[in-house]
Amino acid sequence: MIIAANLKTNLTRKETKSYIEELEVCASKTSQEVFVFPAITSLDSFEGSVTIGTQNAYPTQNGAYTGEIGLEQLEEFGIKTILIGHSERRHVLGETQEFIAQKFDYFKRQGFKIIYCVGEPKEIREAGHEKMLEYISTQYKGIDTEYENLIIAYEPVWAIGTGLTPTIDDIEKMHTALKAKSQAPLLYGGSVKVTNAKEVLKSKNVDGILVGSAALYVEHFCTMISYAQELESK
Ligand code: PGA
């Protein structure tokens, strides 16, 4: 399974280094595919079984894009994995679908592994399943759903960082609908923690999890990895 940690704007460079070292101890004992997305200043060339990705980058080799990093800065550390379309970039940083699709296309052409996030806000969820699907379909616009290095993450906006989660039935219903759009591995994200990770990982059409807040505790994240390992060996 795929178990990914989005550290967002947390941990210093030093803290990230020890986080990854500790994580390596538990992750290397399993056959799970483990990803970590540290803050950009914490990117480095980490050796080991954990794949390090960037939370963001601008679709350029280099150039005049103040405050951004491009391919050149990622190549310095051998980073070939990127998170695109995360709800915080869409809703807090104001990225449009058009720009997101441009970014996707650029990093696809560079052969990056892309974890592409989709998910509906609360008012859309309240409007019902059909409206949710309609909304999420707009987030597939300009995205090559057959890209071989694609992983999709379904993350309802209202579930991110709130402690709220859809029911397992709702997750399965949405994942089944999204699997019909793309065969890419499909992760669930949004308030996954040690207490619900096993149930989520067991769900139909769930190929892994993308974890934010709860992944900041390396021991919690390791527990989630061990759940995935247990489930796979059953
Ligand atoms: P959360 O974040 O686990 O804190 O809800 C998930 C995410 O933003 O990827």
GROMACS .gro file of C-alpha atoms and ligand atoms in nm:
model
  243
    1MET     CA    1   0.000   0.000   0.000
    2ILE     CA    2   0.098   0.363  -0.028
    3ILE     CA    3   0.143   0.554   0.295
    4ALA     CA    4   0.225   0.922   0.256
    5ALA     CA    5   0.297   1.202   0.503
    6ASN     CA    6   0.237   1.564   0.415
    7LEU     CA    7   0.432   1.763   0.674
    8LYS     CA    8   0.303   2.096   0.537
    9THR     CA    9   0.465   2.404   0.700
   10ASN     CA   10   0.591   2.208   0.999
   11LEU     CA   11   0.926   2.092   1.135
   12THR     CA   12   1.262   2.257   1.089
   13ARG     CA   13   1.534   2.115   0.867
   14LYS     CA   14   1.698   1.954   1.170
   15GLU     CA   15   1.370   1.808   1.297
   16THR     CA   16   1.284   1.675   0.952
   17LYS     CA   17   1.619   1.500   0.930
   18SER     CA   18   1.562   1.314   1.256
   19TYR     CA   19   1.199   1.246   1.157
   20ILE     CA   20   1.313   1.078   0.836
   21GLU     CA   21   1.587   0.885   1.013
   22GLU     CA   22   1.337   0.748   1.265
   23LEU     CA   23   1.085   0.675   0.995
   24GLU     CA   24   1.345   0.484   0.796
   25VAL     CA   25   1.387   0.242   1.088
   26CYS     CA   26   1.022   0.135   1.074
   27ALA     CA   27   0.955   0.180   0.701
   28SER     CA   28   1.255  -0.025   0.589
   29LYS     CA   29   1.118  -0.326   0.776
   30THR     CA   30   0.805  -0.330   0.561
   31SER     CA   31   0.715  -0.367   0.196
   32GLN     CA   32   0.493  -0.057   0.203
   33GLU     CA   33   0.558   0.232  -0.032
   34VAL     CA   34   0.626   0.525   0.201
   35PHE     CA   35   0.638   0.890   0.094
   36VAL     CA   36   0.722   1.204   0.290
   37PHE     CA   37   0.659   1.559   0.171
   38PRO     CA   38   0.867   1.789   0.395
   39ALA     CA   39   0.867   2.169   0.392
   40ILE     CA   40   1.071   2.298   0.100
   41THR     CA   41   1.360   2.422   0.317
   42SER     CA   42   1.394   2.069   0.456
   43LEU     CA   43   1.443   1.901   0.119
   44ASP     CA   44   1.770   1.711   0.094
   45SER     CA   45   1.919   1.395  -0.054
   46PHE     CA   46   1.795   1.132   0.188
   47GLU     CA   47   1.912   0.776   0.135
   48GLY     CA   48   1.683   0.487   0.214
   49SER     CA   49   1.352   0.325   0.142
   50VAL     CA   50   1.134   0.632   0.204
   51THR     CA   51   1.062   0.844  -0.105
   52ILE     CA   52   1.094   1.218  -0.049
   53GLY     CA   53   0.869   1.442  -0.253
   54THR     CA   54   0.809   1.813  -0.277
   55GLN     CA   55   0.483   1.973  -0.160
   56ASN     CA   56   0.510   2.220  -0.447
   57ALA     CA   57   0.724   2.357  -0.729
   58TYR     CA   58   0.677   2.596  -1.015
   59PRO     CA   59   0.656   2.444  -1.363
   60THR     CA   60   0.994   2.570  -1.478
   61GLN     CA   61   1.357   2.464  -1.496
   62ASN     CA   62   1.458   2.795  -1.329
   63GLY     CA   63   1.388   3.163  -1.386
   64ALA     CA   64   1.229   3.475  -1.238
   65TYR     CA   65   0.956   3.332  -1.012
   66THR     CA   66   1.018   3.496  -0.677
   67GLY     CA   67   0.949   3.269  -0.384
   68GLU     CA   68   0.917   2.954  -0.594
   69ILE     CA   69   1.147   2.663  -0.668
   70GLY     CA   70   1.181   2.486  -1.002
   71LEU     CA   71   1.318   2.168  -1.147
   72GLU     CA   72   1.680   2.273  -1.094
   73GLN     CA   73   1.634   2.298  -0.716
   74LEU     CA   74   1.463   1.958  -0.705
   75GLU     CA   75   1.725   1.790  -0.920
   76GLU     CA   76   1.993   1.900  -0.674
   77PHE     CA   77   1.844   1.650  -0.429
   78GLY     CA   78   1.729   1.390  -0.680
   79ILE     CA   79   1.362   1.464  -0.606
   80LYS     CA   80   1.126   1.313  -0.863
   81THR     CA   81   0.796   1.318  -0.674
   82ILE     CA   82   0.551   1.605  -0.636
   83LEU     CA   83   0.216   1.676  -0.472
   84ILE     CA   84  -0.016   1.866  -0.706
   85GLY     CA   85  -0.367   2.004  -0.652
   86HIS     CA   86  -0.367   1.989  -0.272
   87SER     CA   87  -0.670   2.164  -0.127
   88GLU     CA   88  -0.458   2.419   0.060
   89ARG     CA   89  -0.291   2.521  -0.267
   90ARG     CA   90  -0.628   2.540  -0.439
   91HIS     CA   91  -0.820   2.719  -0.166
   92VAL     CA   92  -0.565   2.905   0.047
   93LEU     CA   93  -0.305   2.987  -0.218
   94GLY     CA   94  -0.560   3.033  -0.495
   95GLU     CA   95  -0.426   2.795  -0.761
   96THR     CA   96  -0.669   2.757  -1.049
   97GLN     CA   97  -0.745   2.430  -1.227
   98GLU     CA   98  -0.582   2.574  -1.537
   99PHE     CA   99  -0.255   2.642  -1.354
  100ILE     CA  100  -0.271   2.307  -1.175
  101ALA     CA  101  -0.312   2.129  -1.510
  102GLN     CA  102  -0.014   2.323  -1.646
  103LYS     CA  103   0.194   2.215  -1.348
  104PHE     CA  104   0.077   1.856  -1.392
  105ASP     CA  105   0.172   1.858  -1.757
  106TYR     CA  106   0.517   2.003  -1.689
  107PHE     CA  107   0.609   1.752  -1.419
  108LYS     CA  108   0.460   1.468  -1.619
  109ARG     CA  109   0.692   1.558  -1.904
  110GLN     CA  110   0.980   1.540  -1.653
  111GLY     CA  111   0.869   1.188  -1.558
  112PHE     CA  112   0.781   1.282  -1.199
  113LYS     CA  113   0.565   1.065  -0.980
  114ILE     CA  114   0.262   1.284  -0.915
  115ILE     CA  115   0.029   1.257  -0.620
  116TYR     CA  116  -0.270   1.447  -0.751
  117CYS     CA  117  -0.529   1.562  -0.496
  118VAL     CA  118  -0.899   1.612  -0.550
  119GLY     CA  119  -1.186   1.674  -0.308
  120GLU     CA  120  -1.501   1.870  -0.249
  121PRO     CA  121  -1.574   2.152   0.000
  122LYS     CA  122  -1.848   2.120   0.261
  123GLU     CA  123  -2.127   2.293   0.071
  124ILE     CA  124  -2.079   2.060  -0.224
  125ARG     CA  125  -2.082   1.756   0.001
  126GLU     CA  126  -2.411   1.879   0.146
  127ALA     CA  127  -2.556   1.907  -0.205
  128GLY     CA  128  -2.531   1.528  -0.251
  129HIS     CA  129  -2.333   1.259  -0.433
  130GLU     CA  130  -2.410   1.371  -0.790
  131LYS     CA  131  -2.302   1.729  -0.719
  132MET     CA  132  -1.987   1.598  -0.555
  133LEU     CA  133  -1.900   1.395  -0.861
  134GLU     CA  134  -1.972   1.689  -1.088
  135TYR     CA  135  -1.745   1.910  -0.877
  136ILE     CA  136  -1.463   1.657  -0.861
  137SER     CA  137  -1.488   1.601  -1.238
  138THR     CA  138  -1.385   1.964  -1.287
  139GLN     CA  139  -1.066   1.882  -1.094
  140TYR     CA  140  -0.978   1.620  -1.357
  141LYS     CA  141  -0.986   1.883  -1.631
  142GLY     CA  142  -0.653   1.893  -1.816
  143ILE     CA  143  -0.518   1.598  -1.613
  144ASP     CA  144  -0.388   1.285  -1.787
  145THR     CA  145  -0.564   1.020  -1.581
  146GLU     CA  146  -0.372   0.748  -1.763
  147TYR     CA  147  -0.028   0.882  -1.672
  148GLU     CA  148   0.177   0.585  -1.557
  149ASN     CA  149   0.335   0.764  -1.261
  150LEU     CA  150   0.010   0.896  -1.124
  151ILE     CA  151  -0.133   0.840  -0.778
  152ILE     CA  152  -0.462   1.012  -0.693
  153ALA     CA  153  -0.560   1.123  -0.343
  154TYR     CA  154  -0.923   1.185  -0.256
  155GLU     CA  155  -0.924   1.443   0.023
  156PRO     CA  156  -1.253   1.609   0.111
  157VAL     CA  157  -1.167   1.972   0.193
  158TRP     CA  158  -1.392   1.970   0.502
  159ALA     CA  159  -1.211   1.665   0.640
  160ILE     CA  160  -0.860   1.811   0.618
  161GLY     CA  161  -0.723   1.907   0.958
  162THR     CA  162  -1.071   1.911   1.113
  163GLY     CA  163  -1.096   1.571   1.280
  164LEU     CA  164  -1.404   1.503   1.066
  165THR     CA  165  -1.408   1.214   0.821
  166PRO     CA  166  -1.665   1.070   0.582
  167THR     CA  167  -1.811   0.735   0.685
  168ILE     CA  168  -1.640   0.426   0.548
  169ASP     CA  169  -1.944   0.378   0.323
  170ASP     CA  170  -1.902   0.729   0.186
  171ILE     CA  171  -1.531   0.674   0.128
  172GLU     CA  172  -1.602   0.349  -0.057
  173LYS     CA  173  -1.875   0.508  -0.265
  174MET     CA  174  -1.652   0.794  -0.372
  175HIS     CA  175  -1.349   0.572  -0.431
  176THR     CA  176  -1.553   0.337  -0.648
  177ALA     CA  177  -1.672   0.634  -0.855
  178LEU     CA  178  -1.319   0.773  -0.885
  179LYS     CA  179  -1.173   0.436  -0.982
  180ALA     CA  180  -1.404   0.445  -1.281
  181LYS     CA  181  -1.232   0.767  -1.390
  182SER     CA  182  -0.877   0.643  -1.344
  183GLN     CA  183  -0.710   0.314  -1.266
  184ALA     CA  184  -0.429   0.496  -1.081
  185PRO     CA  185  -0.374   0.397  -0.716
  186LEU     CA  186  -0.621   0.593  -0.505
  187LEU     CA  187  -0.540   0.723  -0.156
  188TYR     CA  188  -0.778   0.862   0.102
  189GLY     CA  189  -0.672   1.173   0.296
  190GLY     CA  190  -0.838   1.398   0.555
  191SER     CA  191  -0.809   1.347   0.931
  192VAL     CA  192  -0.658   1.001   0.908
  193LYS     CA  193  -0.508   0.905   1.243
  194VAL     CA  194  -0.398   0.596   1.429
  195THR     CA  195  -0.753   0.539   1.552
  196ASN     CA  196  -0.916   0.524   1.208
  197ALA     CA  197  -0.628   0.432   0.973
  198LYS     CA  198  -0.687   0.056   0.986
  199GLU     CA  199  -1.053   0.088   0.893
  200VAL     CA  200  -0.975   0.330   0.612
  201LEU     CA  201  -0.696   0.108   0.477
  202LYS     CA  202  -0.930  -0.190   0.480
  203SER     CA  203  -1.190  -0.012   0.269
  204LYS     CA  204  -1.272  -0.113  -0.085
  205ASN     CA  205  -1.081   0.072  -0.356
  206VAL     CA  206  -0.852   0.240  -0.102
  207ASP     CA  207  -0.489   0.183  -0.199
  208GLY     CA  208  -0.334   0.389   0.078
  209ILE     CA  209  -0.353   0.706   0.285
  210LEU     CA  210  -0.223   1.062   0.273
  211VAL     CA  211  -0.176   1.189   0.627
  212GLY     CA  212  -0.117   1.543   0.753
  213SER     CA  213  -0.138   1.634   1.123
  214ALA     CA  214  -0.123   1.279   1.260
  215ALA     CA  215   0.190   1.205   1.058
  216LEU     CA  216   0.381   1.474   1.247
  217TYR     CA  217   0.431   1.216   1.521
  218VAL     CA  218   0.668   0.970   1.363
  219GLU     CA  219   0.558   0.691   1.596
  220HIS     CA  220   0.196   0.740   1.487
  221PHE     CA  221   0.294   0.738   1.124
  222CYS     CA  222   0.497   0.420   1.181
  223THR     CA  223   0.193   0.258   1.344
  224MET     CA  224  -0.013   0.336   1.035
  225ILE     CA  225   0.256   0.179   0.816
  226SER     CA  226   0.249  -0.132   1.034
  227TYR     CA  227  -0.132  -0.152   0.993
  228ALA     CA  228  -0.090  -0.153   0.617
  229GLN     CA  229   0.172  -0.423   0.647
  230GLU     CA  230  -0.055  -0.634   0.869
  231LEU     CA  231  -0.346  -0.599   0.628
  232GLU     CA  232  -0.135  -0.694   0.331
  233SER     CA  233   0.007  -1.001   0.491
  234LYS     CA  234  -0.340  -1.135   0.576
  235PGA     P1  235  -0.486   1.603   0.778
  235PGA     O1  236  -0.430   1.656   0.637
  235PGA     O2  237  -0.444   1.461   0.791
  235PGA     O3  238  -0.425   1.694   0.880
  235PGA     O4  239  -0.635   1.615   0.771
  235PGA     C1  240  -0.431   1.574   0.523
  235PGA     C2  241  -0.373   1.647   0.405
  235PGA     O5  242  -0.386   1.771   0.398
  235PGA     O6  243  -0.312   1.587   0.315
   0.00000   0.00000   0.00000
